[in-house]
Structure formats: C-alpha cells, structure tokens
Amino acid sequence: MNLTHTSATHDTIRAVQWHGDYLRLLDQRLLPAEEQWIDCRDTDAVTHAIKDLAVRGAPAIGIAAAWGVVLAAKRGQPLDHALAQLRAARPTAVNLMWALDRMKSRIAAGADAAALEREAQVIQEEDLAANHHMGELGAALIAPGSGVMTHCNTGSLATSGYGTALGVIRAGVAAGRIAQVYAGETRPWQQGARLTMWELVRDGIPAKLIADSAASHLMTSGAVKWVIVGADRIAANGDTANKIGTYQLAIAARYHGVKFMVVAPSSTVDMATASGEDIDIELRDPAELLSVAGRRTVVEGAEAWNPVFDVTPASLIDAIVTERGVIEQPSVERMRAVFDA
Ligand code: MRU
C-alpha cells in the first residue's frame, strides 16, 4: 500500500497515447482482468473504439476523436466524412462535439496534418492541466478526514490523466482531506467496480466498493460528507448529464444532508443547451443489462430498457468545479458569469 500520497504518485495511468502514426488505447472493456492495448490506424478504428467503449469517459472520447481526425488527415482521407462519423459515435458527452468543432475550425483555417496533430496534442495537454487544477479547487471544499462517494469512472482512464472527480479525490487524499472513498459499482457496465477500483487500488487509496443500491443506506451512517461525480454535459442552467444513477445519488445526498459536487472541464459545459431536458440521453443495447461478463443472467424473452445517462437538476448540485473556477449553487446567472465572460 502506498502511504505517501502526493498528486504526482497518483498520476501514473495514460490510457490514450499518440504514437506518431497511430493511436494506442487501453481497452477498457477488458479491465481489470486484462491490460490489452488497441492500436487504431484509421478513423474507422477510432470510431469503433468510441462506440464500443474501448475508450470511454467524456474527455477521453473527445481527445480520441481529435486523434481520429489527425489519422484521416495523415492518410489523405476526406476530413468532412471523418468529422461526421466521429461526431455520430456517441450522443451525450459534449466533449466529443467540442473537440471535433475545435479540429474543424483549424481545418477551416487551412491547417495541414502536422498542424492538426499539434492541435490534438494541445487538446490532450490542456485536459491534463485542467484536471490538476480542478483537483486542487475541489479538494479545498472538503473538510479534513472526510469520507466521500463517487460513481462511474472519472479517473485517468476517462481523461488524458489524473481525472475529474477522481482527480479531486486524488488531490483530497494527498492533502489529508479525504480518508475513505466509496465507489458505486455502476451497473450495468461496471465502470465503478472494474475501472475506478482498479485505479484506486493501484494508487493505494483507501477505497471500498458498494453495490449501487447501498448508497442511501451508506449515507444514513454519516460516513460520507460529499458525493463527487463527473459530467458528460453541463447545460447553461447547471443541469448535469452524467452516468445513469447519478440523479438518484443527488436526491439521496440532499435528503441526508450530504453535499454533491460535479467536477468537469469547461469542454463539458454546453452553453448552447438551455437545460437538461434538451440533452440527448444515449440508449444502449438492452443486451448490456441482460448479461453479466458475457453470460446471460436474465430469462430468454425478457426485455430491458438501458438509458446510460441521466440528468441531475442544478438545484441538487452544491458545487460545479471547473478549471475556470467553482460555481456554488449553480444557476443560469452564475454559469453565465463564468462561461459567457
Ligand atoms: O458511458 P461512459 O463510461 O463513457 O460514461 C462516463 C461517465 O458518465 C463519466 O462520469 C463522465 O464521462 C465523466 S468522465 C471524466
């Protein structure tokens, strides 16, 4: 167990790696059982990796998509087509559209493949810097020795490194503000059980896995002072789309007097979307619910409904932490003060 926690020792995983003429991705479908890498040599391979969740997490899919555009440019393929197919890979995380819009404007300005490569590199580096900054800002809100709970995976695997909500947790542990982490399993894809626990155990952070359905019971004990989550899209009024189950955690947190923190870079903020009602929520294959680890667990003939994100209203959020600053009790006015400035 690593007992000397610092920000630096908690920052060892890089799941999205550019290797000059191909993109190497740590295959998140196989963790923690296997650490296998996928080498994407064209835009199709990157698009499939995003659709199939080999790479996932809002910032990471934006970064991967930027590299997907670079691959098209290097191969002399039509860039409009590459942009369109990457954009359609997943609907909810606005980081995907944000990164592609940024590449598109560089293309419109006449950027060649080398310039697009530099832009993708900057997108990736800015994300890492934002995460370290948000880590410090978010950790400062937490009283020393607190227990916290998180949902899904928002760590190095979901970003260029360090993480958003998990970045706050890393910084909070390093500063002695967080003494215990609880991670929800995050059914059905188990990002919490498979990915967050892998990251936390690897970094020697005191963490306990709980069933998603144990969250309210845990909160009655007083062991959790903050729920800390990431985001896939934050609307102009502060409503936040994140992994399915986040909304019920926010309701339970408010009921029990537990604070609720959303941590996301400005690339997750979508001021063009007025409220959560306007966010496109991804529905995935019901088969993801009917099996566990590829083994059917539900009777043949059963149907399932599998929305993979939900919207937490701004009124249930105590703080949105971005690299531009902390927005407490988010509202249209407070969001505008930071993001329309
Ligand atoms: O379906 P996923 O695994 O891509 O969903 C990921 C989440 O919901 C994360 O909480 C969010 O993208 C923030 S990651 C820093």
Short mmCIF file of C-alpha atoms and ligand atoms in Angstrom, two decimals:
data_model
loop_
_atom_site.label_atom_id
_atom_site.label_comp_id
_atom_site.label_asym_id
_atom_site.label_seq_id
_atom_site.Cartn_x
_atom_site.Cartn_y
_atom_site.Cartn_z
CA MET A 1 0.00 0.00 0.00
CA ASN A 2 1.31 3.43 -0.93
CA LEU A 3 1.18 5.53 2.24
CA THR A 4 2.91 8.67 0.98
CA HIS A 5 0.12 10.11 -1.13
CA THR A 6 1.00 13.02 -3.38
CA SER A 7 -0.56 14.35 -6.56
CA ALA A 8 2.42 13.02 -8.52
CA THR A 9 2.29 9.44 -7.21
CA HIS A 10 -1.42 9.42 -8.01
CA ASP A 11 -0.94 10.05 -11.71
CA THR A 12 0.57 7.05 -13.43
CA ILE A 13 -2.03 5.88 -15.98
CA ARG A 14 -2.18 7.13 -19.59
CA ALA A 15 -4.94 5.26 -21.46
CA VAL A 16 -4.92 7.40 -24.63
CA GLN A 17 -1.49 7.55 -26.28
CA TRP A 18 -0.45 9.06 -29.59
CA HIS A 19 2.46 7.23 -31.20
CA GLY A 20 3.18 9.42 -34.23
CA ASP A 21 1.15 7.50 -36.80
CA TYR A 22 -1.31 5.51 -34.70
CA LEU A 23 -3.43 5.95 -31.56
CA ARG A 24 -2.90 3.41 -28.78
CA LEU A 25 -5.85 2.88 -26.41
CA LEU A 26 -6.02 0.81 -23.24
CA ASP A 27 -9.02 -1.45 -23.88
CA GLN A 28 -11.42 -0.57 -21.04
CA ARG A 29 -13.76 -3.43 -21.92
CA LEU A 30 -11.24 -5.93 -20.58
CA LEU A 31 -10.05 -4.26 -17.36
CA PRO A 32 -9.20 -5.28 -14.73
CA ALA A 33 -8.80 -8.88 -15.93
CA GLU A 34 -6.55 -8.00 -18.86
CA GLU A 35 -4.44 -4.96 -19.73
CA GLN A 36 -4.59 -5.02 -23.51
CA TRP A 37 -3.92 -2.17 -25.92
CA ILE A 38 -5.63 -1.44 -29.23
CA ASP A 39 -3.69 0.34 -31.98
CA CYS A 40 -6.02 2.50 -34.12
CA ARG A 41 -4.50 3.30 -37.50
CA ASP A 42 -7.51 4.97 -39.12
CA THR A 43 -10.65 6.95 -38.31
CA ASP A 44 -12.89 3.87 -38.54
CA ALA A 45 -10.91 2.13 -35.81
CA VAL A 46 -11.18 5.19 -33.52
CA THR A 47 -14.93 5.49 -34.21
CA HIS A 48 -15.47 1.84 -33.31
CA ALA A 49 -13.37 2.17 -30.17
CA ILE A 50 -15.59 5.05 -29.02
CA LYS A 51 -18.88 3.31 -29.93
CA ASP A 52 -17.86 0.02 -28.29
CA LEU A 53 -16.49 1.71 -25.13
CA ALA A 54 -12.91 0.55 -25.59
CA VAL A 55 -12.27 4.23 -24.83
CA ARG A 56 -14.92 5.97 -22.72
CA GLY A 57 -15.41 8.91 -20.39
CA ALA A 58 -16.34 12.31 -21.80
CA PRO A 59 -12.89 13.97 -22.02
CA ALA A 60 -11.18 10.79 -23.27
CA ILE A 61 -13.60 10.32 -26.14
CA GLY A 62 -13.12 13.95 -27.20
CA ILE A 63 -9.35 13.51 -27.17
CA ALA A 64 -9.54 10.18 -29.05
CA ALA A 65 -11.81 11.79 -31.67
CA ALA A 66 -9.31 14.62 -32.21
CA TRP A 67 -6.66 11.99 -32.93
CA GLY A 68 -9.17 10.27 -35.25
CA VAL A 69 -9.24 13.46 -37.34
CA VAL A 70 -5.42 13.54 -37.40
CA LEU A 71 -5.37 9.96 -38.71
CA ALA A 72 -7.73 10.94 -41.55
CA ALA A 73 -5.56 13.96 -42.41
CA LYS A 74 -2.37 11.86 -42.43
CA ARG A 75 -3.99 9.33 -44.76
CA GLY A 76 -5.38 11.99 -47.09
CA GLN A 77 -8.96 10.92 -46.35
CA PRO A 78 -11.92 13.32 -46.61
CA LEU A 79 -12.00 15.30 -43.38
CA ASP A 80 -15.71 16.16 -43.56
CA HIS A 81 -16.52 12.47 -43.54
CA ALA A 82 -14.14 11.78 -40.64
CA LEU A 83 -15.66 14.62 -38.59
CA ALA A 84 -19.22 13.41 -39.27
CA GLN A 85 -18.60 9.76 -38.44
CA LEU A 86 -16.72 10.55 -35.21
CA ARG A 87 -19.44 13.01 -34.16
CA ALA A 88 -22.10 10.31 -34.51
CA ALA A 89 -20.20 7.79 -32.37
CA ARG A 90 -21.94 8.73 -29.09
CA PRO A 91 -24.58 11.42 -28.44
CA THR A 92 -24.40 12.62 -24.83
CA ALA A 93 -20.84 13.69 -23.96
CA VAL A 94 -20.42 17.15 -25.46
CA ASN A 95 -16.62 16.90 -25.19
CA LEU A 96 -16.80 14.81 -28.36
CA MET A 97 -18.53 17.59 -30.34
CA TRP A 98 -16.35 20.24 -28.64
CA ALA A 99 -13.10 18.55 -29.70
CA LEU A 100 -14.37 17.97 -33.25
CA ASP A 101 -15.53 21.58 -33.56
CA ARG A 102 -12.10 22.70 -32.47
CA MET A 103 -10.44 20.49 -35.10
CA LYS A 104 -12.97 21.67 -37.69
CA SER A 105 -12.14 25.32 -37.11
CA ARG A 106 -8.42 24.55 -37.54
CA ILE A 107 -9.26 22.74 -40.80
CA ALA A 108 -11.31 25.75 -41.95
CA ALA A 109 -8.29 27.95 -41.19
CA GLY A 110 -6.20 25.80 -43.57
CA ALA A 111 -4.34 23.61 -41.06
CA ASP A 112 -2.35 20.73 -42.58
CA ALA A 113 -1.88 17.30 -40.98
CA ALA A 114 1.08 18.49 -38.90
CA ALA A 115 -0.90 21.46 -37.56
CA LEU A 116 -3.87 19.20 -36.74
CA GLU A 117 -1.50 16.87 -34.91
CA ARG A 118 -0.28 19.80 -32.79
CA GLU A 119 -3.90 20.83 -32.07
CA ALA A 120 -4.83 17.33 -30.86
CA GLN A 121 -1.73 17.34 -28.65
CA VAL A 122 -2.76 20.69 -27.16
CA ILE A 123 -6.30 19.40 -26.50
CA GLN A 124 -4.82 16.41 -24.66
CA GLU A 125 -2.33 18.50 -22.65
CA GLU A 126 -4.92 21.13 -21.71
CA ASP A 127 -7.17 18.40 -20.33
CA LEU A 128 -4.42 17.12 -18.03
CA ALA A 129 -3.65 20.63 -16.77
CA ALA A 130 -7.37 21.30 -16.17
CA ASN A 131 -7.66 18.10 -14.14
CA HIS A 132 -4.77 19.02 -11.84
CA HIS A 133 -6.23 22.49 -11.30
CA MET A 134 -9.75 21.14 -10.62
CA GLY A 135 -8.24 18.63 -8.20
CA GLU A 136 -6.88 21.43 -6.04
CA LEU A 137 -10.07 23.54 -6.29
CA GLY A 138 -12.38 20.65 -5.44
CA ALA A 139 -10.25 19.23 -2.63
CA ALA A 140 -10.23 22.64 -0.92
CA LEU A 141 -14.02 22.32 -0.40
CA ILE A 142 -13.68 19.13 1.64
CA ALA A 143 -13.10 19.11 5.41
CA PRO A 144 -10.03 17.11 6.57
CA GLY A 145 -10.60 13.41 7.21
CA SER A 146 -13.86 13.15 5.23
CA GLY A 147 -15.42 10.11 3.60
CA VAL A 148 -16.61 10.62 0.02
CA MET A 149 -18.55 8.65 -2.53
CA THR A 150 -18.13 8.55 -6.31
CA HIS A 151 -19.93 6.99 -9.25
CA CYS A 152 -18.82 5.59 -12.61
CA ASN A 153 -15.17 6.16 -13.61
CA THR A 154 -13.87 9.70 -13.91
CA GLY A 155 -10.18 8.95 -13.50
CA SER A 156 -7.11 8.71 -15.66
CA LEU A 157 -8.94 6.18 -17.82
CA ALA A 158 -11.71 8.68 -18.62
CA THR A 159 -9.44 11.65 -19.34
CA SER A 160 -5.93 12.47 -20.51
CA GLY A 161 -4.79 11.59 -16.98
CA TYR A 162 -5.44 12.19 -13.24
CA GLY A 163 -9.19 12.54 -13.69
CA THR A 164 -12.01 14.96 -12.90
CA ALA A 165 -13.98 13.74 -9.87
CA LEU A 166 -11.25 11.17 -9.29
CA GLY A 167 -8.71 14.00 -9.65
CA VAL A 168 -10.41 15.79 -6.73
CA ILE A 169 -10.29 12.51 -4.82
CA ARG A 170 -6.58 12.06 -5.64
CA ALA A 171 -5.82 15.63 -4.56
CA GLY A 172 -8.05 15.28 -1.48
CA VAL A 173 -6.29 12.11 -0.34
CA ALA A 174 -2.89 13.73 -0.94
CA ALA A 175 -3.94 16.72 1.21
CA GLY A 176 -5.39 14.59 4.03
CA ARG A 177 -8.89 15.86 3.35
CA ILE A 178 -10.24 12.50 2.20
CA ALA A 179 -9.78 9.48 4.47
CA GLN A 180 -12.11 6.99 2.80
CA VAL A 181 -13.58 6.59 -0.68
CA TYR A 182 -16.72 4.60 -1.54
CA ALA A 183 -17.23 3.70 -5.19
CA GLY A 184 -20.58 2.54 -6.59
CA GLU A 185 -20.45 -0.46 -8.91
CA THR A 186 -22.18 1.45 -11.75
CA ARG A 187 -24.37 -1.18 -13.28
CA PRO A 188 -24.65 -2.35 -15.96
CA TRP A 189 -21.21 -1.70 -17.44
CA GLN A 190 -19.50 -1.61 -14.02
CA GLN A 191 -17.23 1.36 -14.60
CA GLY A 192 -17.02 1.79 -10.81
CA ALA A 193 -16.31 -1.84 -9.98
CA ARG A 194 -14.00 -2.59 -12.88
CA LEU A 195 -12.26 0.73 -13.58
CA THR A 196 -12.44 3.07 -10.58
CA MET A 197 -11.47 0.33 -8.13
CA TRP A 198 -8.59 -0.63 -10.46
CA GLU A 199 -7.31 2.96 -10.37
CA LEU A 200 -7.80 3.42 -6.62
CA VAL A 201 -6.21 0.13 -5.60
CA ARG A 202 -3.30 0.80 -7.95
CA ASP A 203 -2.71 4.16 -6.25
CA GLY A 204 -3.10 2.81 -2.71
CA ILE A 205 -6.13 4.99 -1.99
CA PRO A 206 -8.39 3.64 0.80
CA ALA A 207 -11.50 2.60 -1.15
CA LYS A 208 -14.49 0.34 -0.65
CA LEU A 209 -16.77 -0.86 -3.41
CA ILE A 210 -20.50 -0.71 -2.72
CA ALA A 211 -23.48 -2.00 -4.66
CA ASP A 212 -25.23 0.95 -6.33
CA SER A 213 -28.28 0.15 -4.22
CA ALA A 214 -26.27 0.54 -0.97
CA ALA A 215 -25.72 4.29 -1.42
CA SER A 216 -28.67 5.66 0.61
CA HIS A 217 -28.00 3.19 3.42
CA LEU A 218 -24.35 4.29 3.47
CA MET A 219 -25.42 7.94 3.72
CA THR A 220 -27.54 7.27 6.83
CA SER A 221 -24.33 6.28 8.64
CA GLY A 222 -22.75 9.73 8.28
CA ALA A 223 -19.65 8.16 6.69
CA VAL A 224 -19.98 10.24 3.52
CA LYS A 225 -19.65 14.04 3.51
CA TRP A 226 -19.55 14.58 -0.26
CA VAL A 227 -20.72 12.74 -3.36
CA ILE A 228 -18.21 13.66 -6.09
CA VAL A 229 -19.04 12.87 -9.73
CA GLY A 230 -18.03 13.85 -13.25
CA ALA A 231 -20.23 15.01 -16.12
CA ASP A 232 -20.92 14.31 -19.77
CA ARG A 233 -22.69 17.60 -20.46
CA ILE A 234 -23.49 20.59 -18.27
CA ALA A 235 -26.31 22.75 -19.63
CA ALA A 236 -26.44 26.56 -19.43
CA ASN A 237 -28.52 26.43 -16.22
CA GLY A 238 -26.18 23.96 -14.49
CA ASP A 239 -28.31 20.83 -15.08
CA THR A 240 -25.84 18.00 -15.49
CA ALA A 241 -25.96 14.79 -17.51
CA ASN A 242 -23.79 12.01 -16.11
CA LYS A 243 -23.77 8.22 -15.81
CA ILE A 244 -27.13 6.62 -15.07
CA GLY A 245 -27.67 6.52 -11.32
CA THR A 246 -26.12 9.93 -10.65
CA TYR A 247 -29.54 11.58 -10.28
CA GLN A 248 -30.70 9.18 -7.59
CA LEU A 249 -27.43 9.76 -5.70
CA ALA A 250 -28.09 13.52 -5.79
CA ILE A 251 -31.62 13.02 -4.42
CA ALA A 252 -30.33 10.74 -1.67
CA ALA A 253 -27.49 13.15 -0.86
CA ARG A 254 -29.85 16.13 -0.42
CA TYR A 255 -32.18 14.06 1.78
CA HIS A 256 -29.30 13.03 4.04
CA GLY A 257 -27.53 16.41 4.18
CA VAL A 258 -24.59 15.12 2.12
CA LYS A 259 -23.01 17.65 -0.28
CA PHE A 260 -22.96 17.00 -4.03
CA MET A 261 -20.04 18.08 -6.25
CA VAL A 262 -19.77 17.88 -10.06
CA VAL A 263 -16.24 18.11 -11.47
CA ALA A 264 -15.74 18.72 -15.20
CA PRO A 265 -13.53 20.75 -17.52
CA SER A 266 -15.03 23.67 -19.49
CA SER A 267 -15.10 21.35 -22.55
CA THR A 268 -18.06 19.61 -20.83
CA VAL A 269 -20.04 22.84 -20.49
CA ASP A 270 -22.57 23.38 -23.26
CA MET A 271 -23.95 26.93 -23.03
CA ALA A 272 -25.92 26.30 -26.25
CA THR A 273 -28.10 23.77 -24.42
CA ALA A 274 -30.54 25.64 -22.19
CA SER A 275 -31.39 22.89 -19.71
CA GLY A 276 -31.12 19.19 -19.00
CA GLU A 277 -34.37 18.50 -20.88
CA ASP A 278 -32.57 19.32 -24.12
CA ILE A 279 -29.75 16.81 -23.59
CA ASP A 280 -29.78 13.71 -25.81
CA ILE A 281 -29.56 10.70 -23.47
CA GLU A 282 -27.86 7.67 -25.02
CA LEU A 283 -29.85 4.45 -25.06
CA ARG A 284 -27.61 1.40 -25.43
CA ASP A 285 -28.28 -2.20 -26.35
CA PRO A 286 -30.58 -3.88 -23.79
CA ALA A 287 -28.24 -6.86 -24.03
CA GLU A 288 -25.86 -4.95 -21.71
CA LEU A 289 -28.44 -5.43 -18.95
CA LEU A 290 -29.38 -9.00 -19.73
CA SER A 291 -25.91 -10.47 -19.28
CA VAL A 292 -23.01 -10.15 -16.86
CA ALA A 293 -19.49 -10.52 -18.29
CA GLY A 294 -20.93 -12.03 -21.46
CA ARG A 295 -23.01 -14.63 -19.59
CA ARG A 296 -26.80 -14.37 -19.85
CA THR A 297 -28.34 -13.85 -16.40
CA VAL A 298 -31.94 -12.98 -17.35
CA VAL A 299 -34.55 -15.36 -18.72
CA GLU A 300 -34.69 -15.60 -22.52
CA GLY A 301 -37.53 -13.49 -23.89
CA ALA A 302 -37.12 -10.76 -21.24
CA GLU A 303 -36.95 -7.15 -22.45
CA ALA A 304 -34.86 -4.35 -20.95
CA TRP A 305 -34.56 -0.56 -21.14
CA ASN A 306 -30.99 0.74 -20.97
CA PRO A 307 -30.54 4.53 -20.78
CA VAL A 308 -26.89 5.06 -19.83
CA PHE A 309 -27.04 8.67 -18.59
CA ASP A 310 -29.45 10.75 -16.53
CA VAL A 311 -29.81 14.43 -15.70
CA THR A 312 -29.26 15.85 -12.23
CA PRO A 313 -31.07 19.19 -11.84
CA ALA A 314 -28.86 22.13 -10.87
CA SER A 315 -30.95 22.59 -7.70
CA LEU A 316 -29.46 19.35 -6.29
CA ILE A 317 -25.84 20.38 -7.01
CA ASP A 318 -23.85 22.21 -4.31
CA ALA A 319 -20.78 22.93 -6.45
CA ILE A 320 -19.67 22.61 -10.06
CA VAL A 321 -15.87 22.59 -10.16
CA THR A 322 -14.23 23.55 -13.47
CA GLU A 323 -10.71 24.72 -14.29
CA ARG A 324 -12.19 28.24 -14.60
CA GLY A 325 -13.36 28.19 -11.00
CA VAL A 326 -16.01 26.82 -8.63
CA ILE A 327 -19.69 27.60 -9.21
CA GLU A 328 -21.60 27.13 -5.97
CA GLN A 329 -25.40 26.59 -6.08
CA PRO A 330 -25.32 26.78 -9.92
CA SER A 331 -27.89 28.90 -11.76
CA VAL A 332 -28.14 30.48 -15.24
CA GLU A 333 -26.62 33.71 -13.92
CA ARG A 334 -23.74 32.01 -12.11
CA MET A 335 -22.98 29.80 -15.14
CA ARG A 336 -23.04 32.86 -17.43
CA ALA A 337 -20.69 34.77 -15.16
CA VAL A 338 -18.02 32.11 -15.77
CA PHE A 339 -18.77 30.81 -19.25
CA ASP A 340 -20.13 33.76 -21.21
CA ALA A 341 -17.46 36.10 -19.91
O1 MRU B 1 -20.52 5.59 -20.66
P1 MRU B 1 -19.25 6.20 -20.15
O2 MRU B 1 -18.41 5.23 -19.37
O3 MRU B 1 -18.48 6.93 -21.21
O4 MRU B 1 -19.76 7.30 -19.10
C1 MRU B 1 -18.80 8.04 -18.38
C2 MRU B 1 -19.38 8.96 -17.39
O5 MRU B 1 -20.58 9.09 -17.24
C3 MRU B 1 -18.41 9.83 -16.64
O6 MRU B 1 -18.89 10.11 -15.35
C4 MRU B 1 -18.22 11.15 -17.40
O7 MRU B 1 -17.97 10.92 -18.75
C5 MRU B 1 -17.12 11.97 -16.82
S1 MRU B 1 -15.53 11.23 -17.11
C6 MRU B 1 -14.37 12.31 -16.53
#
